[in-house]
Each structure stands twice: as structure tokens, then as C-alpha cells.
Coordinates of C-alpha atoms in Angstrom, one line a residue:
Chain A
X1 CA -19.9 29.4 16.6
X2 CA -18.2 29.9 13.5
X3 CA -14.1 28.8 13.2
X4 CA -11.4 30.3 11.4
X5 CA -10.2 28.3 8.5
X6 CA -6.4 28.0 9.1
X7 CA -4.0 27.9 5.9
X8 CA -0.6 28.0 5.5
X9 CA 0.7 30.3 2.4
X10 CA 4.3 30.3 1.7
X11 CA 5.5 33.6 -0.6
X12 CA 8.0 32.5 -3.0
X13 CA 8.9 35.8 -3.7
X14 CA 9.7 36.6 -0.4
X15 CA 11.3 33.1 0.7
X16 CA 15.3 33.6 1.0
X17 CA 15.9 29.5 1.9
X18 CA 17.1 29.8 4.7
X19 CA 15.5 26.7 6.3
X20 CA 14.7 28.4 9.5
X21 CA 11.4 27.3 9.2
X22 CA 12.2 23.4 8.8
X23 CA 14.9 24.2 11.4
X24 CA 12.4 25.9 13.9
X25 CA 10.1 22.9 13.5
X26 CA 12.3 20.2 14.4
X27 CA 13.3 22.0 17.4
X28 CA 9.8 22.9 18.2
X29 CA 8.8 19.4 18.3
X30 CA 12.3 17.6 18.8
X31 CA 12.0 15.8 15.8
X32 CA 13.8 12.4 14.8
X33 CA 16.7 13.2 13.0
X34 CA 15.7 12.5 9.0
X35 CA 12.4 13.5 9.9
X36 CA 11.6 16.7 7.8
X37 CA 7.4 17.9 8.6
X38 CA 8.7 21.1 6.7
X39 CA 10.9 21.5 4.0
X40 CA 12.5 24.2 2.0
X41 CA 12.8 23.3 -1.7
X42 CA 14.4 25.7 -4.0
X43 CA 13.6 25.8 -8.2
X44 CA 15.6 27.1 -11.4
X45 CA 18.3 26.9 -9.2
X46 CA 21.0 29.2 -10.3
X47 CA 18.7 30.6 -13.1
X48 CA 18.4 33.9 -13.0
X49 CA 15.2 35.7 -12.9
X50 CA 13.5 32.1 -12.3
X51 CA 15.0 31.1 -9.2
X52 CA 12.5 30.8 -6.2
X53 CA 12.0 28.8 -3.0
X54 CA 9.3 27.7 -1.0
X55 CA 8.6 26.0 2.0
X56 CA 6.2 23.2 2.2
X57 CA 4.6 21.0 4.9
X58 CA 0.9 19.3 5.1
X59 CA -1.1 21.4 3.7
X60 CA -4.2 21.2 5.7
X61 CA -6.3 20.2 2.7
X62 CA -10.2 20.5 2.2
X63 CA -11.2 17.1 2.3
X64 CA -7.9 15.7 2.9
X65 CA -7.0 12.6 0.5
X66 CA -5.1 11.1 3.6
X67 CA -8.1 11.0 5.2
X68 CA -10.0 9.6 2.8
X69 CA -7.8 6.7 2.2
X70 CA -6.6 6.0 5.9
X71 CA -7.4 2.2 6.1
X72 CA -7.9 2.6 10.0
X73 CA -9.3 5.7 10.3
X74 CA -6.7 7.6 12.4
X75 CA -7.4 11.2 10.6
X76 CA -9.5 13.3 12.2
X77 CA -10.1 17.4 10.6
X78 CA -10.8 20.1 13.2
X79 CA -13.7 22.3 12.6
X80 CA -10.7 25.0 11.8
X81 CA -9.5 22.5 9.1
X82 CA -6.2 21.6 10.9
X83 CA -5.9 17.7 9.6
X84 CA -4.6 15.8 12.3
X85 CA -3.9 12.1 13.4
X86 CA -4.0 9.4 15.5
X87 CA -0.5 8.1 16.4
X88 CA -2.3 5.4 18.3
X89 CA -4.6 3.8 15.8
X90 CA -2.3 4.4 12.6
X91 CA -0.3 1.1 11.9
X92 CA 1.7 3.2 9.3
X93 CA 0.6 1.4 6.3
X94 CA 2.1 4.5 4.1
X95 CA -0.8 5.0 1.8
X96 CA -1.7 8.8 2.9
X97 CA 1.7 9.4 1.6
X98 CA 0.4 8.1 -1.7
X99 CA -2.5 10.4 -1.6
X100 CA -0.9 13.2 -0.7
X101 CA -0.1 15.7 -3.1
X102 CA 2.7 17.5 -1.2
X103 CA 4.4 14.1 0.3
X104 CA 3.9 15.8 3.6
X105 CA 3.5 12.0 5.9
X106 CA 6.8 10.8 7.5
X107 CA 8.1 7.6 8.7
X108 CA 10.5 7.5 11.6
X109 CA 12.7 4.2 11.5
X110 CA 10.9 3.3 15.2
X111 CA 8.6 0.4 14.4
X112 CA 9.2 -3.0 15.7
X113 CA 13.2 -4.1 14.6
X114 CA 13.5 -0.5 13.7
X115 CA 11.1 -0.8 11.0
X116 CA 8.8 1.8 9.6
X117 CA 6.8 2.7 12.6
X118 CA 3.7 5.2 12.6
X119 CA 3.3 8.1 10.7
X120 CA 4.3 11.7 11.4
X121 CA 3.3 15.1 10.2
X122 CA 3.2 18.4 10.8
X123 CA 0.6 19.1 13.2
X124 CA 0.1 22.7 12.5
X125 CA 1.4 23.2 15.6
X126 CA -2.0 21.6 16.9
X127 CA -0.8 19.0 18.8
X128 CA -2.8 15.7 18.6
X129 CA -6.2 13.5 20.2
X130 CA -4.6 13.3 23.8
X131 CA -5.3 15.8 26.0
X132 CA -4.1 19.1 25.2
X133 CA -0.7 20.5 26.5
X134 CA -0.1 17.0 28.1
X135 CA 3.5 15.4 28.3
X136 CA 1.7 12.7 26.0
X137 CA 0.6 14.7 23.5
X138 CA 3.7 16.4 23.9
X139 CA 5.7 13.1 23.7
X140 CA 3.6 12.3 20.5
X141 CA 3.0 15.2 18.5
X142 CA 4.8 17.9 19.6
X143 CA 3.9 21.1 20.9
X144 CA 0.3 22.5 20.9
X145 CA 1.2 26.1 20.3
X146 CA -2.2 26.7 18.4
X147 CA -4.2 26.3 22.2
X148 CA -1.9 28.6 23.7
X149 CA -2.4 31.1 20.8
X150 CA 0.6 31.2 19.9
X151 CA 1.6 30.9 16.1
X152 CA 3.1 27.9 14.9
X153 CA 6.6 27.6 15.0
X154 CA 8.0 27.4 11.4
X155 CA 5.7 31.0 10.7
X156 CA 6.8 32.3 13.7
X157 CA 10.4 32.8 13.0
X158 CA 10.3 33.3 9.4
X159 CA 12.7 36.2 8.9
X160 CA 11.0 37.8 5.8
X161 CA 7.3 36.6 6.9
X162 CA 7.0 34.7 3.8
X163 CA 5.7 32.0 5.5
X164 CA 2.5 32.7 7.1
X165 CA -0.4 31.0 8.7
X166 CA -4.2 31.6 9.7
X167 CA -7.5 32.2 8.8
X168 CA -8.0 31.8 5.1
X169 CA -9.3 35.6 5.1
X170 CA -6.5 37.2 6.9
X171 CA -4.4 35.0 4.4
X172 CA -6.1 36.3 1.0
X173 CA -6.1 39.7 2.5
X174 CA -2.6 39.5 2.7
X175 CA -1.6 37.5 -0.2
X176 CA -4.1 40.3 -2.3
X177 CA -2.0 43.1 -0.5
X178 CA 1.0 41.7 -1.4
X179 CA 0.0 40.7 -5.2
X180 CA -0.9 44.5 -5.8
X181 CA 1.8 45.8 -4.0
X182 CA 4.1 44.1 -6.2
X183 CA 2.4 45.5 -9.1
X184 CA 3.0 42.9 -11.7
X185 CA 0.9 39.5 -12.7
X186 CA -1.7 38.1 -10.3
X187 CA -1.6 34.7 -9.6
X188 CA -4.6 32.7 -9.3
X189 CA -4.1 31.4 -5.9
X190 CA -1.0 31.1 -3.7
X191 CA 0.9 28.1 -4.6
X192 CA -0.3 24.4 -3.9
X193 CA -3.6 26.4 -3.1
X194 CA -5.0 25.1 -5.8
X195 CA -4.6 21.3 -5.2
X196 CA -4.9 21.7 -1.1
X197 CA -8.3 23.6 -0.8
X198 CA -9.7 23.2 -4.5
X199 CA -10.1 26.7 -6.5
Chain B
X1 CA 22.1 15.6 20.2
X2 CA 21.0 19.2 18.9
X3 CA 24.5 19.8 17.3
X4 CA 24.0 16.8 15.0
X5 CA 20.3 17.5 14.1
X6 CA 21.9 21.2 13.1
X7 CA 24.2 19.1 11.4
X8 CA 22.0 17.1 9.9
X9 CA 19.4 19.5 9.1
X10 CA 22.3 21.8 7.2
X11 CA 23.2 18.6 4.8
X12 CA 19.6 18.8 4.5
X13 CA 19.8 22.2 3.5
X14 CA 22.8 20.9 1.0
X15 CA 21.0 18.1 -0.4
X16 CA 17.5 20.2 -1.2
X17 CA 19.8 22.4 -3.6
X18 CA 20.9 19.1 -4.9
X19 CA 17.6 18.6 -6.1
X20 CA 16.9 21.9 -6.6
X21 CA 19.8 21.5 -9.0
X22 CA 18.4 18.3 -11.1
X23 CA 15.1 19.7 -12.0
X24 CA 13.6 21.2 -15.4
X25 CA 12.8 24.8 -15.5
X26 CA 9.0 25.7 -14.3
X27 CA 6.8 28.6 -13.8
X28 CA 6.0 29.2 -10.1
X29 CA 2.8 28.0 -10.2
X30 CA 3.4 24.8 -11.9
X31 CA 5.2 22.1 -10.2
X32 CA 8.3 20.8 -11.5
X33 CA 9.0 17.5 -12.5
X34 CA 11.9 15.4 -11.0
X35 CA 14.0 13.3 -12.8
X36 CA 12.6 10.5 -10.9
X37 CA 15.9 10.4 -8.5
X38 CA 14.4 11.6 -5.6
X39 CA 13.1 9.7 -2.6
X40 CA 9.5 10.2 -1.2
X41 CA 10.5 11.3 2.0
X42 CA 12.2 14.1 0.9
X43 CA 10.5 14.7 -2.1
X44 CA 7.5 17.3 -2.2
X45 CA 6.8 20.1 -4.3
X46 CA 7.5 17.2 -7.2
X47 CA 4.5 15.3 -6.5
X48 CA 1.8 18.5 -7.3
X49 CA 2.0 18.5 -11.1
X50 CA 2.0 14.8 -11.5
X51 CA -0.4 14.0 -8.7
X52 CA -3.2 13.8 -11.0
X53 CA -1.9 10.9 -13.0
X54 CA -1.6 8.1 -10.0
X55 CA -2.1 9.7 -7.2
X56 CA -6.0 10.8 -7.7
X57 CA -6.3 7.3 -8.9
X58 CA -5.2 5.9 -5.9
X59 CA -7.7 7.7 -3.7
X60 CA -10.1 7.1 -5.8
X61 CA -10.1 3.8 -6.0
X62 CA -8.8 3.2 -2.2
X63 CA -11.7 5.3 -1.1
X64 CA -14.5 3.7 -3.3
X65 CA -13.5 0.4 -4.6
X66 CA -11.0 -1.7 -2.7
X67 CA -12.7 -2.3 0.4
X68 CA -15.9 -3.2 -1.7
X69 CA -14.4 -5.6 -3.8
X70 CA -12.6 -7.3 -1.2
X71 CA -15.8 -7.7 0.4
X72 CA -18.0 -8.4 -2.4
X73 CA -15.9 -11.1 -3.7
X74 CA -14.9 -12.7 -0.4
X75 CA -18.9 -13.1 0.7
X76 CA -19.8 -13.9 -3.0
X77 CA -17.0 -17.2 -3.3
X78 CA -18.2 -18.0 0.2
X79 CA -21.7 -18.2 -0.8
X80 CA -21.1 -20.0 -4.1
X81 CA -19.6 -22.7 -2.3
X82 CA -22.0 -22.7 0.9
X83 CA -24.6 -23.7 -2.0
X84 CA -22.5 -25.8 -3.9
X85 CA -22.1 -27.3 -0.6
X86 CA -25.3 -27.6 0.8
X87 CA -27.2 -28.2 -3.2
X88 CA -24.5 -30.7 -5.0
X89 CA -22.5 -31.7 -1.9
X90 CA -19.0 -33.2 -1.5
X91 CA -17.8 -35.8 -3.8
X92 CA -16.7 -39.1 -1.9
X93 CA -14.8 -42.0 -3.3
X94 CA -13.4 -45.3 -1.7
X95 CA -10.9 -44.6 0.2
X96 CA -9.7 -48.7 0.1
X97 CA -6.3 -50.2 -0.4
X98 CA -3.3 -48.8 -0.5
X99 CA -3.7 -45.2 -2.5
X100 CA -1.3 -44.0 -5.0
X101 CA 1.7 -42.1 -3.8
X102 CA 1.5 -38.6 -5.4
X103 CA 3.4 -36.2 -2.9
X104 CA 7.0 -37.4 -1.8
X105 CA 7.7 -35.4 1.5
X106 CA 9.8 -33.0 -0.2
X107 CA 6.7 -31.5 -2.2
X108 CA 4.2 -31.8 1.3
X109 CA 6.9 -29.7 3.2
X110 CA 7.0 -27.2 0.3
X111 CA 3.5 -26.8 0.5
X112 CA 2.6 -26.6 4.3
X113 CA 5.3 -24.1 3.9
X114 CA 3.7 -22.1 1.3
X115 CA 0.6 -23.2 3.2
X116 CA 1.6 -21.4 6.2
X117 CA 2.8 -18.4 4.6
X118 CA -0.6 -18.2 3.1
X119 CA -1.8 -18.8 6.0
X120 CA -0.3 -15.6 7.6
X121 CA -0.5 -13.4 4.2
X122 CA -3.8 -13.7 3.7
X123 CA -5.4 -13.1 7.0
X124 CA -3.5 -9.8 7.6
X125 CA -4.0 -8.7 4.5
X126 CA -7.9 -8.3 5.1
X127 CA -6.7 -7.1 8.8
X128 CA -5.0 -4.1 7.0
X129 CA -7.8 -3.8 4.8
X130 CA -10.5 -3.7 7.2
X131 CA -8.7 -2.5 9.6
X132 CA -11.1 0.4 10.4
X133 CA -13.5 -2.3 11.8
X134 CA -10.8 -3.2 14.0
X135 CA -10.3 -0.2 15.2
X136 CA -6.3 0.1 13.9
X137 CA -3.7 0.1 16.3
X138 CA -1.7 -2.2 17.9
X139 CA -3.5 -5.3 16.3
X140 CA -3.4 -3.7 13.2
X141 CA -0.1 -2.9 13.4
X142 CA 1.1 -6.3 14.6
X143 CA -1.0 -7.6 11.7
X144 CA 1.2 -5.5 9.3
X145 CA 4.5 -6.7 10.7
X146 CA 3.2 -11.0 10.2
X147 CA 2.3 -10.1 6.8
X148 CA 5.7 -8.7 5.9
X149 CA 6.9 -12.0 8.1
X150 CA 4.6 -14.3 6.0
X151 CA 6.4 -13.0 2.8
X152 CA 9.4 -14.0 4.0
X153 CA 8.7 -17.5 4.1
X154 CA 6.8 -17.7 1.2
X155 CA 9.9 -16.5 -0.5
X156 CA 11.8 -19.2 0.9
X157 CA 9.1 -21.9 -0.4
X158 CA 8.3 -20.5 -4.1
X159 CA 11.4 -21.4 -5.8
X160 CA 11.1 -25.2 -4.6
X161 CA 7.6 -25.0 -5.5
X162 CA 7.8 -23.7 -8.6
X163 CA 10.4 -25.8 -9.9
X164 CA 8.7 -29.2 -8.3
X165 CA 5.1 -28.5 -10.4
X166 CA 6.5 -26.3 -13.0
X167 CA 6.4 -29.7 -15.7
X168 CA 3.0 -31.2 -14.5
X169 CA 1.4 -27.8 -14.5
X170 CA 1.6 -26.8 -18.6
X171 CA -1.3 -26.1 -20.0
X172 CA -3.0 -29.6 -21.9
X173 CA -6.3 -29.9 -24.1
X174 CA -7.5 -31.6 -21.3
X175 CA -7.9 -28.2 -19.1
X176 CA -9.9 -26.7 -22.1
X177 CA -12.0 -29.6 -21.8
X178 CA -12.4 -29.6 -17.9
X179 CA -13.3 -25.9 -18.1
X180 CA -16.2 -26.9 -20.3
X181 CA -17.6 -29.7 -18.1
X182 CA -16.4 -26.9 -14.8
X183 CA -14.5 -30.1 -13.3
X184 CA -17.9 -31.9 -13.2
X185 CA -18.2 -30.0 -9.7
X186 CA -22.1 -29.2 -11.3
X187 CA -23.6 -32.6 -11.0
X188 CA -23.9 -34.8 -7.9
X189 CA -23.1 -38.0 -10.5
X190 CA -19.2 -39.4 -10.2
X191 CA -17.9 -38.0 -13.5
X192 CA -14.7 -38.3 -15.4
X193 CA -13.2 -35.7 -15.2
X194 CA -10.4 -35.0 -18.0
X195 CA -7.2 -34.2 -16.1
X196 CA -3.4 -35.2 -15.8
X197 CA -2.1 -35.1 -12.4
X198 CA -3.1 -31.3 -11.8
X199 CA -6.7 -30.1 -13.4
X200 CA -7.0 -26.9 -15.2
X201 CA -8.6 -25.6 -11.5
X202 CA -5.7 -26.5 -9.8
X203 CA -3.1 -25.3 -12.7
X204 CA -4.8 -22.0 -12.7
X205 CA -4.5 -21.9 -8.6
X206 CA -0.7 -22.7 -9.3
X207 CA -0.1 -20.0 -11.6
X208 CA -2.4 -16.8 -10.1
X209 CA -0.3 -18.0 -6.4
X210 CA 3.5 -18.2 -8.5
X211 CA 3.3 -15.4 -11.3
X212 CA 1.0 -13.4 -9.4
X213 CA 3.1 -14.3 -6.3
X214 CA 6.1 -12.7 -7.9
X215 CA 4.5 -9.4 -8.9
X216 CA 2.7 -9.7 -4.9
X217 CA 6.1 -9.6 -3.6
X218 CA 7.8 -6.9 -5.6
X219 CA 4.9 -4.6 -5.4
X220 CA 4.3 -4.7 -1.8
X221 CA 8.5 -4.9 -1.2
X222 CA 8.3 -1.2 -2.6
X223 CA 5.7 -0.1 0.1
X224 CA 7.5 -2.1 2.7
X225 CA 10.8 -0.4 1.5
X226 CA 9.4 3.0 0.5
X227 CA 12.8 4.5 0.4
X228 CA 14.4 3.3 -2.5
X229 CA 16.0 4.4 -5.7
X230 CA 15.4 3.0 -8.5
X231 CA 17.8 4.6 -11.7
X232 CA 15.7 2.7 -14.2
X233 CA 12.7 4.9 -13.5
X234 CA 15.1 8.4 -14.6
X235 CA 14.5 6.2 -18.1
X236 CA 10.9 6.5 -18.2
X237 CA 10.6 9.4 -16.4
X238 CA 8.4 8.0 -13.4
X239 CA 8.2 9.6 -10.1
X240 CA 9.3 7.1 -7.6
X241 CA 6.0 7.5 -5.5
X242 CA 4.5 7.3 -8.7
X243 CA 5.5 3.8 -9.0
X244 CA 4.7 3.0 -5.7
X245 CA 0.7 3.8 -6.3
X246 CA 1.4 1.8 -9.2
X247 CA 2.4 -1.1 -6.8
X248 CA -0.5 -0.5 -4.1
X249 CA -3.3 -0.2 -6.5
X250 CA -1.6 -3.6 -8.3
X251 CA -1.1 -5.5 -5.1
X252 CA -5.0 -4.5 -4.4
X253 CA -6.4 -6.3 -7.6
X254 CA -4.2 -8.9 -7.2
X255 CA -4.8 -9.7 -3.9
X256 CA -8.5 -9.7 -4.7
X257 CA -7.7 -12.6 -7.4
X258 CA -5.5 -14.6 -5.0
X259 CA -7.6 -14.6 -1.6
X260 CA -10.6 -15.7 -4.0
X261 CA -8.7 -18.7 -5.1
X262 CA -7.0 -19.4 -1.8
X263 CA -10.6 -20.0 -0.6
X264 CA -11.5 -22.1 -3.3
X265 CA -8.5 -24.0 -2.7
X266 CA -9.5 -24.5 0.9
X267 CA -12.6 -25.8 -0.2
X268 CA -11.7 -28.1 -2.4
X269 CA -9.4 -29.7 -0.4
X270 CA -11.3 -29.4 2.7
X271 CA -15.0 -30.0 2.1
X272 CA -15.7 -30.6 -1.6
X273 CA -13.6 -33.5 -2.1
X274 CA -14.0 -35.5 0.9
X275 CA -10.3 -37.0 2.2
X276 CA -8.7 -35.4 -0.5
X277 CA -6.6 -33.1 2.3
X278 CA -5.0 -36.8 3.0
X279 CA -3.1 -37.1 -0.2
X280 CA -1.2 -34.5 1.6
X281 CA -0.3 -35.6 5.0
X282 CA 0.6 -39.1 4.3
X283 CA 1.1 -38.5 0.0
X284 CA -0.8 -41.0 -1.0
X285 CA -4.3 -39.9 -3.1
X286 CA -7.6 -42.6 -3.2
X287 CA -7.2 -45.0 -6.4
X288 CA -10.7 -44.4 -7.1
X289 CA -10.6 -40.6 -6.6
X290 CA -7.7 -40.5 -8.6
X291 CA -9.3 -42.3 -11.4
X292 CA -12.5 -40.0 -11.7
X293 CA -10.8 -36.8 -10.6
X294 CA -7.8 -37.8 -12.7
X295 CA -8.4 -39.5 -15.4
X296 CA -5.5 -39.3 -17.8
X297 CA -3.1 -39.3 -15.2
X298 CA -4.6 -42.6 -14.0
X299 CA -4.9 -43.9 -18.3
X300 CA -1.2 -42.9 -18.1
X301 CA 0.0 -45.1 -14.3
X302 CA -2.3 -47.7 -16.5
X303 CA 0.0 -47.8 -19.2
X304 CA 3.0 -47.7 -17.7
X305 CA 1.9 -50.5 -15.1
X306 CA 2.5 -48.8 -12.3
X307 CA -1.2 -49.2 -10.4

């Protein structure tokens, strides 16, 4: 059986900041206040002509750096590429966030004397290792929109669908429409593309 | 509750075209870089362009070296001493009369105190680091939270300590000369051994666990802290996460140099110098061990008449 690749692509040119995104994800999952698993993050403010925002989250790399470096082990990658943890096994150490390339990984003030507890990210709307749709998982992680086929939360209510998310080809197909549509300079891959999935 | 994360979530808004407002200009597919005043949690898109500096780095050497070393030098200072151990074998000396007093109780409650910190430092540490072969979670965790406890009260102990051995541990021609001879720990004969009251062994124990001690706790109070701000770093133009890869990759090759000569420490006290651990519980050291182990320490007592 082959799986879709899911990847999130965020159009800069089409992004208005207007948070909804980070806004519908913290609802979505009833997030800790100060805990951000998307953000909106505006450059050349007030410039004109250069101004442009984009939304940003966990990536979902290819061969995820987090991963790699989790001294426990608590990252797991689906076979459609969503990067996702183990809230029980990670001991929120905070060195994914120093591999990370986007500073998605979180730390809610939860741990033991209100501490830094365990680590927190976007999910991809994927939920986590316990048992899907559960109030566990949903305790933990959030909602698991992705098994109910639903689309996750921050691309759902984007207002100018500049924040999309799915299979790598529907992406590109997109992101190509778009590109010529616009009739001006091609890009050579969405933004962060590079440094998330390699080329 | 909803209200304020709105609330919260707008001054969010506020605060992202704060730092929207601080940063150079860039092309869209180049990542900009901050001035350094942002913190990691909220910081994001600023970490792409610069990742390549530290951040590969880290996962490079996180992924492929640290565990490795760790191991590879743990195993290998164990085995040297097994065979020190079971080929030259502990050193004994007469352990008759009275002893000379060496540790007043003030210094042997610094250093059970340091001792314990040690103690729970140490141990954790390799927890964390291995903590994939302990399957992570709650022991892990709890391992985490004793090291940042451990700190604590080696804190407390290192100023005391430092100051108490600071004079007796300067460098002398008589550590060049030990280093030559390796402490005459390579031959089963009773050497002298040139030394004052610390040898160079011990001095260079004294200063990897103080100076390195020092640069132990500030690196690993900027991953305990994570969030800080630092307006120094706007000077040099470092990322703050930057800094803090700087401080985990440090706090990994240091620790490496540390837990190897906590070990060796433990040995020497423990099994290679046999009663030596006695010197202190009670303070007082052998005469006889003291004279071969000691040697210009004991010339000195000599000539001032005090043996």
C-alpha cells in the first residue's frame, strides 16, 4: 500500500496575518495558554513591496533532526511522514528544539514544581501513540482530525487558503498552479521546503 | 478561560509584529536574522538561515558522537583501572600510630557535600544520556529533575571548596615531575612520589571539577532555563538558541572529561590506595602513606617539626 506524503505549505503571498490559523489550533486542541504549535510571523514589516507573512508549525521533516537526536527515543514518523511523539517516554530534555530548524517543540510550565514538563508540538492534527480518538489521546495530543479525514485545523479555516496541507503532489500541483498563475519569478520550492524535506 | 487565551493569543498577535518590527530586511526565501532578542519559544522562522551554523552541528554530533564517547571512555577508564587493579594492585602502607591530621571537619563536610552532589550529577547525567536503554519516561524524567537538584547543592559547596584548596592546589615543579613518573601508580615497588599536600593527579581533579564546574553549571542553567534573554548576545549577534547548542554540545565534552575523572577519583580513594578513604572520615591520613604519597609535604611537616 502506498501513503500519501503529507506537507504543510504556507503561501506568503496569499497569508493576510491574521492568526486564525494559530487561533484555530489552540482551540482545536485547547492549548496551554503560552503554548503556540503554530505561529504567524510577519517580515519587512511596514516595508512596502517586501512585507509578507507566513505561518509556521513542525514541519513534518524527512528524516526529522528531532528524531534523530531524541535521547529517549519518543519520536516515531508515520508511513505518511506525520512526525509525531511520545508524551509518555519524553522527559523533556529540550534538545529537539535545538535540532529543529523551525523551533516548532514547546514546553508547557507543567513539570514537577511547575517546571519545564514534556514536550509539545503540533501533531498535524494526528493525534498521538494512544489509541486513536480516545479521551487520552485526546487529553494528550489533541484532536485526531487526520483519522476522521478531516483536515487539520489551522488549514481548515484559513480564510485565503494560504495555508494548505496534504499529499506532497496535491501540494506541488498547487503550489505550481499558483507560481504560474501569478506569472512572475518561480521559486525553487515553497518556503522552509528546502530545509524540512531536502531539495 | 477561552476569553483570556483570545486575550492572550491577540498580545501574541501584538508581540509577533514586535518582532516582525526588529528584523533586517530579507528576500522570501531566505530567512531573516533576529537581533538575537527573541526567545526560543516564540522564535521560528529566525532559526532557518542560521540553523546550519549550530544547529546541524548539534545533531550531528548528538546523533553520532555523544553517546559513543560517553561510552567508549566510561568502559575504557574502567578497564584501565580493572587492570591496573588486578596487574600492579593497590598500594598499602602502615596504617600505625596516630596519622597526621590533614582534613579539619570543615573541609570533610565540604566535600561529602560536593561528594553527594556528584553523587546525584553524575548518575543522571548517563540516565539522560542513555536514556533510550531505559526506555525514557518517568525514570528518566525523575532523573532529569535530581540532576537539576544535584546542581543545586554543588553550588552551595563550590565556593567553600574552592576557596579551602584554592592555595595548596597551584601548580609546583613537583606536578611536572609526578606526571613523568605517572604518580609511581606503574610499579608495584613503594615509590616516592614528588608531591605537596595535593599531587598533580589530584590538582588536575580539583580544577577539571571547579573551572569546568563553573562552565557545567552555566551551560546546563541555559537548557534548564531555556527562556531567557540575554542583551549581551544583540552584541555579537548570536541567536539565543544558538547559544544554547553552544551550551549542550559544551556540557557534552565536558561532562565526558568530568565523569572520567570522578571515576578515577573513586578509584583512587577507594581501591588503589588502600585506607586512603579514611583520611576523610576521621581527617587524619597514614604517616607512612603520607610520606611516599607525599613527599614534600611530609619534608616540609619535617621542617617545621610538626610530625
Amino acid at each position: 500500500m502506498s501513503y500519501a506524503r503529507m506537507k504543510f505549505y504556507c503561501d506568503e503571498e496569499r497569508c493576510i496575518e491574521c492568526n486564525g490559523c494559530s487561533v484555530a489550533c489552540a482551540e482545536a486542541h485547547e492549548l496551554p495558554v503560552g503554548i503556540s504549535r503554530r505561529k504567524v510571523v510577519t517580515l519587512n514589516d511596514g516595508i512596502e513591496g517586501k512585507e509578507f507573512s507566513v505561518s509556521v508549525a513542525c514541519m513534518h521533516c524527512t528524516d526529522a533532526p528531532c528524531e534523530q537526536v531524541c535521547p529517549v527515543d519518543c519520536f516515531y514518523i508515520r508511513e505518511d511522514g506525520i512526525v509525531l511523539h511520545d508524551k509518555e517516554i519524553c522527559i523533556g530534555c529540550g534538545y529537539c528544539l535545538y535540532a529543529c530548524p523551525f523551533g516548532a517543540p514547546q514546553f508547557p510550565k507543567d513539570g514537577a514544581f511547575g517546571t519545564r514538563g514534556v514536550m509539545d508540538k503540533c501533531t498535524m492534527c494526528a493525534g498521538g501513540p494512544e489509541e486513536t480518538n480516545s479521551a487520552k489521546e485526546r487529553e494528550l495530543y489533541g484532536q485526531d482530525r487526520i483519522a476522521e479525514g478531516k483536515v487539520p485545523a489551522c488549514a481548515a479555516m484559513c480564510s485565503t487558503k494560504a495555508l494548505i496541507v496534504g499529499d506532497e503532489q496535491e501540494v506541488s500541483k498547487i503550489y505550481r498552479k499558483r507560481v504560474m498563475s501569478r506569472g512572475k519569478g518561480v521559486q525553487s520550492a515553497p518556503y522552509g521546503w528546502s530545509t524540512a524535506y531536502g531539495n | 478561560m477561552k476569553k483570556i487565551l483570545m486575550l492572550c493569543l491577540g498580545f501574541f498577535g501584538l508581540y509577533a509584529r514586535e518582532i516582525a518590527g526588529k528584523v533586517p530586511l530579507v528576500s522570501k526565501d531566505m530567512a531573516p536574522h533576529s537581533g538575537g532578542d527573541l526567545l526560543v519559544s516564540s522564535q521560528m522562522i529566525d532559526n532557518i538561515l542560521h540553523y546550519q551554523t549550530w544547529g546541524e552541528l548539534f545533531v550531528y554530533l548528538q546523533v553520532h558522537w555523544f553517546r559513543l564517547l560517553f561510552f567508549g571512555i566510561t568502559v575504557g577508564v574502567l578497564v584501565v583501572f580493572l587492570l591496573h587493579y588486578l596487574i600492579i594492585g593497590p598500594k598499602k602502607f602502615a596504617h600505625s600510630g596516630k596519622g597526621i591530621f590533614v582534613y579539619s571537619i570543615f573541609k570533610r563536610v565540604v566535600h561529602w557535600a560536593a561528594a553527594l552532589a556528584f553523587v546525584l550529577v553524575i548518575p543522571t547525567g548517563f540516565m539522560m544520556i542513555f536514556g533510550k536503554e531505559l526506555g525514557g519516561g518517568d525514570l528518566v524524567l525523575t532523573a532529569r529533575y535530581v540532576h537539576s537538584i544535584g546542581t543545586v547543592l554543588f553550588i552551595v559547596s563550590f565556593i567553600p571548596m574552592f576557596l579551602m584548596w584554592l592555595i595548596p592546589m597551584l601548580p609546583s615543579f613537583d606536578d611536572i615531575k609526578w606526571f613523568l613518573m605517572l604518580g609511581g601508580y606503574l610499579t608495584k615497588k613503594k615509590v616516592v612520589v614528588p608531591a605537596g599536600q595535593f599531587n598533580a593527579g589530584q590538582k588536575m581533579w580539583f580544577w577539571v571539577a571547579m573551572l569546568g564546574g563553573i562552565v557545567m553549571i552555566g551551560s546546563g542553567a541555559m537548557m534548564y532555563f531555556q527562556d531567557f534573554h540575554l542583551s549581551i548576545l544583540d552584541r555579537f549577534g548570536l541567536d539565543q538558541i544558538d547559544l544554547i547548542r553552544v551550551a549542550a554540545i559544551t556540557h557534552n565534552f565536558l561532562g565526558m572529561a568530568v565523569a572520567a575523572l570522578f571515576i578515577t577519583h573513586l578509584y583512587m580513594s577507594l581501591f588503589a590506595i588502600k585506607g586512603s578513604l579514611d583520611s576523610m572520615i576521621d581527617g587524619y591520613k597514614s604517616e607512612d602513606e603520607v610520606r611516599y604519597m607525599h613527599s614534600s609535604f611530609y619534608k616540609k611537616l619535617k621542617k617545621e617539626d610538626k610530625i
